[in-house]
Coordinates of C-alpha atoms in Angstrom, one line a residue:
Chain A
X1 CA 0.0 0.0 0.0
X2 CA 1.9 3.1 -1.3
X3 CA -0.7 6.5 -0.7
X4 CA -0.1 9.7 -1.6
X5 CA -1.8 12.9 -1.1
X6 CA -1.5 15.9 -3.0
X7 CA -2.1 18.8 -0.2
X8 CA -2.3 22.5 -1.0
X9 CA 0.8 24.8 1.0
X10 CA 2.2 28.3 1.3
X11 CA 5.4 29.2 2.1
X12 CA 6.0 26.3 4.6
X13 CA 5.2 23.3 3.3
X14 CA 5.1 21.8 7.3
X15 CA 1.9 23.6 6.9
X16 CA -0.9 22.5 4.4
X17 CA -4.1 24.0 4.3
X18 CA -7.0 23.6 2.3
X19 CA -10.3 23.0 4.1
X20 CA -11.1 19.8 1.4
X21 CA -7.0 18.8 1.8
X22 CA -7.9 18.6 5.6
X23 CA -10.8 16.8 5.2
X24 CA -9.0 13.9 3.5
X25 CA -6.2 13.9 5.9
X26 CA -8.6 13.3 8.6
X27 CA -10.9 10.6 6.9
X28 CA -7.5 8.9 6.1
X29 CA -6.5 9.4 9.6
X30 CA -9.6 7.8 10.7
X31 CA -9.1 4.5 8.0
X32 CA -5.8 4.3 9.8
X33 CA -4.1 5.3 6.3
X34 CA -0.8 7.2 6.1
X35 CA -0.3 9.0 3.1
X36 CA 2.6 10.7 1.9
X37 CA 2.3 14.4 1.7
X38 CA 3.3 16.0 -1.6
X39 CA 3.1 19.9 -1.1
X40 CA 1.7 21.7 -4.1
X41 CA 1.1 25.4 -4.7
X42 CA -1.7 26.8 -5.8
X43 CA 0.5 27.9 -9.0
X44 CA 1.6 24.7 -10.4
X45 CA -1.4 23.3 -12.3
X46 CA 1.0 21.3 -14.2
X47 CA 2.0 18.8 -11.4
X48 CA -2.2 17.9 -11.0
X49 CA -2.6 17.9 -14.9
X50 CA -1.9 14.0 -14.9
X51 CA -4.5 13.5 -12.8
X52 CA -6.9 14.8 -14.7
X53 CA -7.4 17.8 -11.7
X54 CA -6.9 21.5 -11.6
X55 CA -7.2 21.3 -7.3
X56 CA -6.3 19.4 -4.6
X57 CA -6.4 17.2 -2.8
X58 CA -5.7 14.3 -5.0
X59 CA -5.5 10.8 -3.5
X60 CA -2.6 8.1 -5.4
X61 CA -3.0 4.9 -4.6
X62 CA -1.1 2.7 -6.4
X63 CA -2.6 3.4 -10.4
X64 CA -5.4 5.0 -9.2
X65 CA -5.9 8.6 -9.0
X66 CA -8.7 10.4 -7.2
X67 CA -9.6 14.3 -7.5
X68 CA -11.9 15.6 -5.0
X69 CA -12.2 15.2 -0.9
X70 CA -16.0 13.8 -1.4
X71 CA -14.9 11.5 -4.2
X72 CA -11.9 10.5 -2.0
X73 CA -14.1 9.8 1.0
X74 CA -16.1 7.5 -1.2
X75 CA -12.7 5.6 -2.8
X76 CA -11.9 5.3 0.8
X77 CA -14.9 4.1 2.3
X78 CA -15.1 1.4 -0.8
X79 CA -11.9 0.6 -1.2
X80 CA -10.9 -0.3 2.3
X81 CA -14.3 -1.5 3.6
X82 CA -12.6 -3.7 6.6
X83 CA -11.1 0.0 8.2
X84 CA -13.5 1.8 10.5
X85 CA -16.4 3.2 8.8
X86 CA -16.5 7.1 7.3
X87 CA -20.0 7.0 7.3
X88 CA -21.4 4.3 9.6
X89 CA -23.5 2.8 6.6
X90 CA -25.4 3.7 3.4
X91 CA -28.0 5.9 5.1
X92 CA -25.1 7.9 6.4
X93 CA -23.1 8.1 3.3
X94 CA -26.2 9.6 1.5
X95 CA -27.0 12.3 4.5
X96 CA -23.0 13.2 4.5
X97 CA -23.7 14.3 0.7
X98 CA -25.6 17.3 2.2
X99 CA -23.4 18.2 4.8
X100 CA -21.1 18.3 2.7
X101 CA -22.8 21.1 1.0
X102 CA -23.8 22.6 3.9
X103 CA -19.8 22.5 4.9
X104 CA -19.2 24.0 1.7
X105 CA -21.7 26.5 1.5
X106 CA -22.1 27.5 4.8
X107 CA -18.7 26.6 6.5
X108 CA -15.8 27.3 4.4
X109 CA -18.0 30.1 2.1
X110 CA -19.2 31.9 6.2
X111 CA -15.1 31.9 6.9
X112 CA -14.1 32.6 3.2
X113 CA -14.8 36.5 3.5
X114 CA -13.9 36.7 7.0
X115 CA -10.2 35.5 6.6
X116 CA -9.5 36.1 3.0
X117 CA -7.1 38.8 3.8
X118 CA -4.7 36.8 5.5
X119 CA -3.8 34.3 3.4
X120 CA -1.6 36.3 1.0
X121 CA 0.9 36.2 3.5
X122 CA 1.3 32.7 4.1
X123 CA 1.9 32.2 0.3
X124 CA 4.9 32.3 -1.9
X125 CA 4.9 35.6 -4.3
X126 CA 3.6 34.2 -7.1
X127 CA 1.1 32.1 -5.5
X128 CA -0.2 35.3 -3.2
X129 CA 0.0 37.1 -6.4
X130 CA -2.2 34.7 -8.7
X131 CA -4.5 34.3 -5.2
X132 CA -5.2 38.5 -4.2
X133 CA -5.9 38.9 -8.2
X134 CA -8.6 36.0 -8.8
X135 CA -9.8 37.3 -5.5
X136 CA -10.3 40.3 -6.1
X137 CA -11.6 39.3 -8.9
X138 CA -14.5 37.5 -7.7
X139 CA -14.9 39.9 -4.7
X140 CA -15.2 42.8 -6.7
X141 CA -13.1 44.9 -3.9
X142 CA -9.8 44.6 -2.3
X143 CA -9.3 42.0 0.4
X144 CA -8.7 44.2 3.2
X145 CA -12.7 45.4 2.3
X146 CA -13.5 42.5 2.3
X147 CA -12.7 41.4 5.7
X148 CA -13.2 44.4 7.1
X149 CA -15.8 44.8 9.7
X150 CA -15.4 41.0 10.6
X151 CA -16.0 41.3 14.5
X152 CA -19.4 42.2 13.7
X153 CA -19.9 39.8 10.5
X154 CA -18.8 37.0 12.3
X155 CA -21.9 37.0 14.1
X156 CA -24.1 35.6 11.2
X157 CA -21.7 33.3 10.6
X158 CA -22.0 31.8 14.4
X159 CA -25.8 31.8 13.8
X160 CA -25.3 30.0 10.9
X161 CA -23.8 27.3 12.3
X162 CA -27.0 26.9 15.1
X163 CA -28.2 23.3 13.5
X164 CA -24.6 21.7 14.2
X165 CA -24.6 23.9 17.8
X166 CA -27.9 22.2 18.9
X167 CA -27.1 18.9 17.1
X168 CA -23.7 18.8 19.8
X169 CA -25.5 19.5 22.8
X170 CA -27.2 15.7 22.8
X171 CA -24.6 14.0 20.8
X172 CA -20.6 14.4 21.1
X173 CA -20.1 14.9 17.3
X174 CA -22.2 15.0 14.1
X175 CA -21.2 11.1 13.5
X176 CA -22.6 9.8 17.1
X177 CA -20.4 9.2 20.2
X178 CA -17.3 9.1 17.9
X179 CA -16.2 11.7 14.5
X180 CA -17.1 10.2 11.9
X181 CA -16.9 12.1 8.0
X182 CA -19.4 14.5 8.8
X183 CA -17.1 15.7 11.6
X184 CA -14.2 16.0 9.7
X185 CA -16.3 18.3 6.5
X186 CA -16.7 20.7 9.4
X187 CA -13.6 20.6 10.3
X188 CA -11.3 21.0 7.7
X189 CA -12.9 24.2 7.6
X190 CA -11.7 24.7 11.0
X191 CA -8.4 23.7 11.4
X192 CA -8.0 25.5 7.4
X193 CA -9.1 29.0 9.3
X194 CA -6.7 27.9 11.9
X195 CA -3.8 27.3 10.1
X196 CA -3.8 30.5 7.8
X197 CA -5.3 33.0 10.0
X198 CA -5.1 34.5 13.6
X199 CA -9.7 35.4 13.5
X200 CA -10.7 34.0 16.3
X201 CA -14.6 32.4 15.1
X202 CA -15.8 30.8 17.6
X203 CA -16.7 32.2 21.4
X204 CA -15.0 29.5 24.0
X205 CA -18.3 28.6 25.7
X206 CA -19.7 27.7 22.7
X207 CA -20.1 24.0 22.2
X208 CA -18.7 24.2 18.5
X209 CA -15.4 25.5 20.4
X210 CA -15.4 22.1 22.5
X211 CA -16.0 19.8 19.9
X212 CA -13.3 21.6 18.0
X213 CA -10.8 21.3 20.8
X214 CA -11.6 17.1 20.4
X215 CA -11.2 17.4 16.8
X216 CA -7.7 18.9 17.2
X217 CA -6.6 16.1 19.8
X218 CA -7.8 13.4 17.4
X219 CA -5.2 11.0 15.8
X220 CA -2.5 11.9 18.3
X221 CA -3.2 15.4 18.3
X222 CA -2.4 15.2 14.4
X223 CA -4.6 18.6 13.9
X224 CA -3.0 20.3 16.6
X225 CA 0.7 19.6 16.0
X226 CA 0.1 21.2 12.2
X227 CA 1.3 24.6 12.8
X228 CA -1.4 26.8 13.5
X229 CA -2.3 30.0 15.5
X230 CA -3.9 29.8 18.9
X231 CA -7.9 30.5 18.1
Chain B
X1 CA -50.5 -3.5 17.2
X2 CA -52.4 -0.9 18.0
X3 CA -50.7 2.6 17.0
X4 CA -52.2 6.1 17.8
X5 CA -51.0 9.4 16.6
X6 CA -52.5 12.9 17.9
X7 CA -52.0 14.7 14.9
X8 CA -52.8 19.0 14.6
X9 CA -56.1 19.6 12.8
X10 CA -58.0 22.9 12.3
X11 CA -61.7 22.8 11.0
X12 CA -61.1 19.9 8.9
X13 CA -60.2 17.2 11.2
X14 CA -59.2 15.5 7.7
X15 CA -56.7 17.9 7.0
X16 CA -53.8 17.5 9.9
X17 CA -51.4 20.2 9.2
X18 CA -47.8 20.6 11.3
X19 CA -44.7 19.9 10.1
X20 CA -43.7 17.6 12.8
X21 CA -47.1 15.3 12.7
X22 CA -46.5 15.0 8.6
X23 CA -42.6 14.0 9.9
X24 CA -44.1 11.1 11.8
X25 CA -47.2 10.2 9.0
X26 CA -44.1 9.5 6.6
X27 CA -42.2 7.7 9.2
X28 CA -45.0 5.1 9.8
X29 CA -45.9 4.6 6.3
X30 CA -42.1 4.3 5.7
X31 CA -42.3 1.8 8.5
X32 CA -45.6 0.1 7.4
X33 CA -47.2 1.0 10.4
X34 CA -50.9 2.2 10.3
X35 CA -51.9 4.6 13.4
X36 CA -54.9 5.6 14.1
X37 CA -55.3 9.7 13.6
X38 CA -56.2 11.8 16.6
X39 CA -57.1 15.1 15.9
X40 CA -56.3 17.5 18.4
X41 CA -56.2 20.9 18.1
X42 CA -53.7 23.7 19.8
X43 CA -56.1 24.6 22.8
X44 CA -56.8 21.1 23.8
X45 CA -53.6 21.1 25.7
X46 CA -55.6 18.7 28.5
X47 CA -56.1 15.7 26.1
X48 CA -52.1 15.1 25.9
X49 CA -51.3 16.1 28.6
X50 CA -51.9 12.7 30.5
X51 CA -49.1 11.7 27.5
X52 CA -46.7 14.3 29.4
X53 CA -46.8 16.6 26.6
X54 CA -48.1 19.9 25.3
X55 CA -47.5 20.0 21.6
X56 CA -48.1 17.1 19.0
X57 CA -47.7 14.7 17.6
X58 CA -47.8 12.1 20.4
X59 CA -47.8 8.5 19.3
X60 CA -49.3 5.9 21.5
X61 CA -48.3 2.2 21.2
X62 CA -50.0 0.3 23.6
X63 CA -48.9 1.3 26.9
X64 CA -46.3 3.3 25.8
X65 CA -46.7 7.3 24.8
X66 CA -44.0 8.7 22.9
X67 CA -44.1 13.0 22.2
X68 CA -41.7 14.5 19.7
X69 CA -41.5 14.0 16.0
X70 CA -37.7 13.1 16.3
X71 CA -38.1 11.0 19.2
X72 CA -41.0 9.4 17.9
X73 CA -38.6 8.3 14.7
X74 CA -36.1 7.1 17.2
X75 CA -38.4 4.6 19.1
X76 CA -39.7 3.9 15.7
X77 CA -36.4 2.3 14.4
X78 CA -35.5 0.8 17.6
X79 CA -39.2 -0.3 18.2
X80 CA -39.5 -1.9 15.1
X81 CA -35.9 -2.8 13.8
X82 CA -36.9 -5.2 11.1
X83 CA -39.2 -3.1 9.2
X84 CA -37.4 -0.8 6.6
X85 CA -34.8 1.7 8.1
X86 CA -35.6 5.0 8.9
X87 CA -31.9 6.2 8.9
X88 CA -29.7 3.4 7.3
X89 CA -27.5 3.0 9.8
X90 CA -26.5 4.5 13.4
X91 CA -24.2 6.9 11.0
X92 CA -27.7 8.4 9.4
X93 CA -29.1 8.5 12.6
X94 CA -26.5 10.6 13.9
X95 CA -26.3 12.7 11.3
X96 CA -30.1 12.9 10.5
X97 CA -29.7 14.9 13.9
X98 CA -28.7 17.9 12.7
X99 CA -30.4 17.9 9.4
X100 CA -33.8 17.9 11.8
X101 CA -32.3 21.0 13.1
X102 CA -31.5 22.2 9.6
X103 CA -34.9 21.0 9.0
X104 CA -36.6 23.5 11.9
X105 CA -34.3 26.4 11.6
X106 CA -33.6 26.8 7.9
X107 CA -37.1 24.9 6.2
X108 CA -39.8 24.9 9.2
X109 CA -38.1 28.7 10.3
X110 CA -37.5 29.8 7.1
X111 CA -41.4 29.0 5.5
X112 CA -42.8 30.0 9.0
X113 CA -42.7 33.9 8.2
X114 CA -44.1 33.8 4.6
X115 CA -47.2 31.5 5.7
X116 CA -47.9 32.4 9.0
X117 CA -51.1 35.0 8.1
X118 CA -52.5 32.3 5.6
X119 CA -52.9 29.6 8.7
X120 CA -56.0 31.4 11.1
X121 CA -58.1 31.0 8.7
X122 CA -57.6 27.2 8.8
X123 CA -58.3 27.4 12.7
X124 CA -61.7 27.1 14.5
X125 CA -62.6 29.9 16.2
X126 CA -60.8 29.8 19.9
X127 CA -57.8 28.5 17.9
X128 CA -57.7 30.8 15.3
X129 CA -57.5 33.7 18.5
X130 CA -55.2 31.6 20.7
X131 CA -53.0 31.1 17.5
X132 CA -53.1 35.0 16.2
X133 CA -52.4 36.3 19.7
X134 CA -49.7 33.9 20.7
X135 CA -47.8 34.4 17.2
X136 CA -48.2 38.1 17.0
X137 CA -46.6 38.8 20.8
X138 CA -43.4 36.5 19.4
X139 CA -43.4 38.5 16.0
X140 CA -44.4 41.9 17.6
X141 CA -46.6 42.3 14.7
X142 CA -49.5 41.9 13.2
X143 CA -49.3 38.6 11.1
X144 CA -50.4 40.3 7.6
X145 CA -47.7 42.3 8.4
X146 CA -44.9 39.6 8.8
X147 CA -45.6 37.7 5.3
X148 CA -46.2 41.0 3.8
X149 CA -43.3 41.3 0.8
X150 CA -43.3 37.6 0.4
X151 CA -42.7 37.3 -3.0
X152 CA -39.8 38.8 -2.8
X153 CA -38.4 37.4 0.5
X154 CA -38.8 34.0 -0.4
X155 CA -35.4 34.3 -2.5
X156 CA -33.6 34.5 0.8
X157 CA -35.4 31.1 1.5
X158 CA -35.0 29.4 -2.2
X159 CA -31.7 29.8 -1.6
X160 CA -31.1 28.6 2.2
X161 CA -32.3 25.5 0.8
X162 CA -29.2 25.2 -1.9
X163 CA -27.2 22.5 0.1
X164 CA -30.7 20.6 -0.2
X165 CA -30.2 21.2 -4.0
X166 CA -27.3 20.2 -4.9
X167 CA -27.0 17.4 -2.9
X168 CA -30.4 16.6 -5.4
X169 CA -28.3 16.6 -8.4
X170 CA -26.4 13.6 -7.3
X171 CA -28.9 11.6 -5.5
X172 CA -32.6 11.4 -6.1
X173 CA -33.3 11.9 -2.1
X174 CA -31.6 13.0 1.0
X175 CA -31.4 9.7 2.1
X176 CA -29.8 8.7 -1.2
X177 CA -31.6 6.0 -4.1
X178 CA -35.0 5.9 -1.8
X179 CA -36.1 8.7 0.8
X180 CA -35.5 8.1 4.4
X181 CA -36.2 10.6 7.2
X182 CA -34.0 13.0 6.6
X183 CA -36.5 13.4 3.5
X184 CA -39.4 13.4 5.7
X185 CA -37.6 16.1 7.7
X186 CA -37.5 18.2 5.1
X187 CA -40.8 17.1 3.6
X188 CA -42.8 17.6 6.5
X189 CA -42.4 21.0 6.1
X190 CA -43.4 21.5 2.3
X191 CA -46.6 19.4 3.0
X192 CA -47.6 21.9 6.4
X193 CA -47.3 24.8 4.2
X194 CA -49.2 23.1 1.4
X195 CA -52.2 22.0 3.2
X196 CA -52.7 25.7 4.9
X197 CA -51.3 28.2 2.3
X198 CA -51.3 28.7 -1.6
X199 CA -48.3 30.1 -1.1
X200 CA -45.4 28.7 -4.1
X201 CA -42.3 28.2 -2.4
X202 CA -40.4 26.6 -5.1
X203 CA -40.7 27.2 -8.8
X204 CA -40.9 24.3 -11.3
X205 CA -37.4 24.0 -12.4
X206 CA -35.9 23.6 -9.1
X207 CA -34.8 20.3 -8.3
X208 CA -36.7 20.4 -4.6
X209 CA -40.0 20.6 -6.7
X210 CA -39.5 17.3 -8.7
X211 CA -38.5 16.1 -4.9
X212 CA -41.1 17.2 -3.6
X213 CA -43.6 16.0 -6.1
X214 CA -42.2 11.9 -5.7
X215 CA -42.6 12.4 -1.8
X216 CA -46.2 13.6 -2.7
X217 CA -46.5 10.3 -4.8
X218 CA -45.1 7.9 -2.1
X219 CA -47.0 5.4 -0.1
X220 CA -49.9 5.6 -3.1
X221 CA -50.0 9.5 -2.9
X222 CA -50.6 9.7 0.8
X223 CA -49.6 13.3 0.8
X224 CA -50.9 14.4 -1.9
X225 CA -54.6 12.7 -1.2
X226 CA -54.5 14.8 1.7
X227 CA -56.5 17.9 0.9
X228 CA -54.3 21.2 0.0
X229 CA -53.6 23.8 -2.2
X230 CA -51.9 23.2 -5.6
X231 CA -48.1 24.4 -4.9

């Protein structure tokens, strides 16, 4: 079993981010999979290109090639059937489509605006180059407007989040007593935020803050020890 | 087996409205379970309150009295394990958790405002005044005045439901090849809001309308014989 996983880094490549990258190293993580990590930049579309992607992450195992955390997840969850469960059968595969979504939508694109402005800096030139102009781009405005005003904004985006708040406060994570893939959608978000910027999202007595905290011991503390700030 | 279920009614007692009882209809047809209807209406808080609850529905199996729609579905699937699943597996279980929130805040909360004038008149008289007065001290307004701009504000709503959507595209339900509860979640809600308002909430093309119309087919059209407007 030789895995590799294509992960999305800056300037330090001890230091991947990528919400989807993250939510692949956790689900592997949770198969009991070790993957190497080959650091790719945001810049070189070329090195992807055999793999039929334009994004990371992208799983290698073996001669197969998978773009796409979802489409990973399922590869994983199929191809290594034996190794705890992602999704704790087919009824949870299904409902982990939409949370997925919900991740996506509501997750990664409530933090997208908030922290957008500090990820220039944890890129090399080119890549923070290429990143502040498609940006921009699709912002219309500079970053710094865009994130500005984000002790207030922040509130909608802890409102948002009330289904998975009230979900935690009679369950330990969105998968049951134990994470499970749901888990980790939201959290790649998380630990992504964490790793690029200093925002601090969450309020510590909320119980998205303690279920974070578990989520960052997980797997030997494998979130945690990925250099981060303190949030 | 003898299954009852105190389901809301207004003037038609042939007409049960609420999200949650249309939650637990689906459930027990899922489950092919027959109960036998109770209509109740909202100031008849005595008549289930020797069940230990104030709101329905309330499902009585023999000696047993079960209040909430969620933890009716739970005693459901544990109650009657060999019947078809209502989650597919303790992972959908756990996760259909939080799409019932997502189901109260975003669908139930989110249809609540355009509808809410539209539902006295479906109300016999001292419920139609209990409901009005209750519902205008939480909104601080008259009702005509909360729905009032509808047409327009249902965009915001449309589009809360996009992680619903998408997830569409790829699955025919939320509980993946055939629906499950987390479609009756969801569904519960579309049917309330059909059987006491003419109010569209979707247009044609959206995915969530061809959705909806195969749960109004399911179970021989059990939905959809139940009187309501054409939505």
């Amino acid at each position: 079993m030789s895995l590799k996983l294509f992960e999305l880094v800056g300037t330090d490549v001890e230091r991947p981010f990528s919400p989807f990258c993250w939510r692949t190293r956790m689900a592997l993580a949770h198969k009991g999979l070790s993957a190497q990590s080959i650091p790719w930049c945001f810049t070189e579309k070329q090195a992807i290109a055999l793999h039929r992607s334009e994004k990371v992450p992208v799983l290698v195992d073996g001669e197969t090639s998978v773009a796409d955390s979802w489409a990973i997840a399922n590869y994983l969850e199929d191809r290594y059937p034996d190794r705890p469960s992602l999704f704790g059968g087919e009824g949870g595969r299904a409902m982990a489509r939409m949370i997925n979504w919900w991740g996506d939508i509501t997750v990664v694109g409530g933090m997208f605006p908030l922290i957008v402005a500090d990820i220039p800096a944890n890129l090399k030139p080119a890549d923070a180059e290429y990143f502040r102009k498609s940006r921009e781009a699709r912002f219309g405005k500079p970053l710094e407007q865009v994130v500005a005003g984000r002790d207030k904004s922040v509130e909608g985006f802890r409102k948002a989040l009330e289904p998975m708040r009230l979900t935690l406060k009679s369950q330990a994570y969105l998968g049951g007593d134990k994470p499970n893939y749901a888990d980790y959608i939201v959290f790649g978000a998380f630990q992504w935020a964490r790793v690029v910027s200093p925002f601090k999202f969450l309020s510590g007595d909320d119980p998205v803050y303690a279920w974070r905290e578990k989520l960052l011991d997980a797997f030997d503390g494998m979130a945690r020890k990925s250099p981060g700030h303190q949030v």
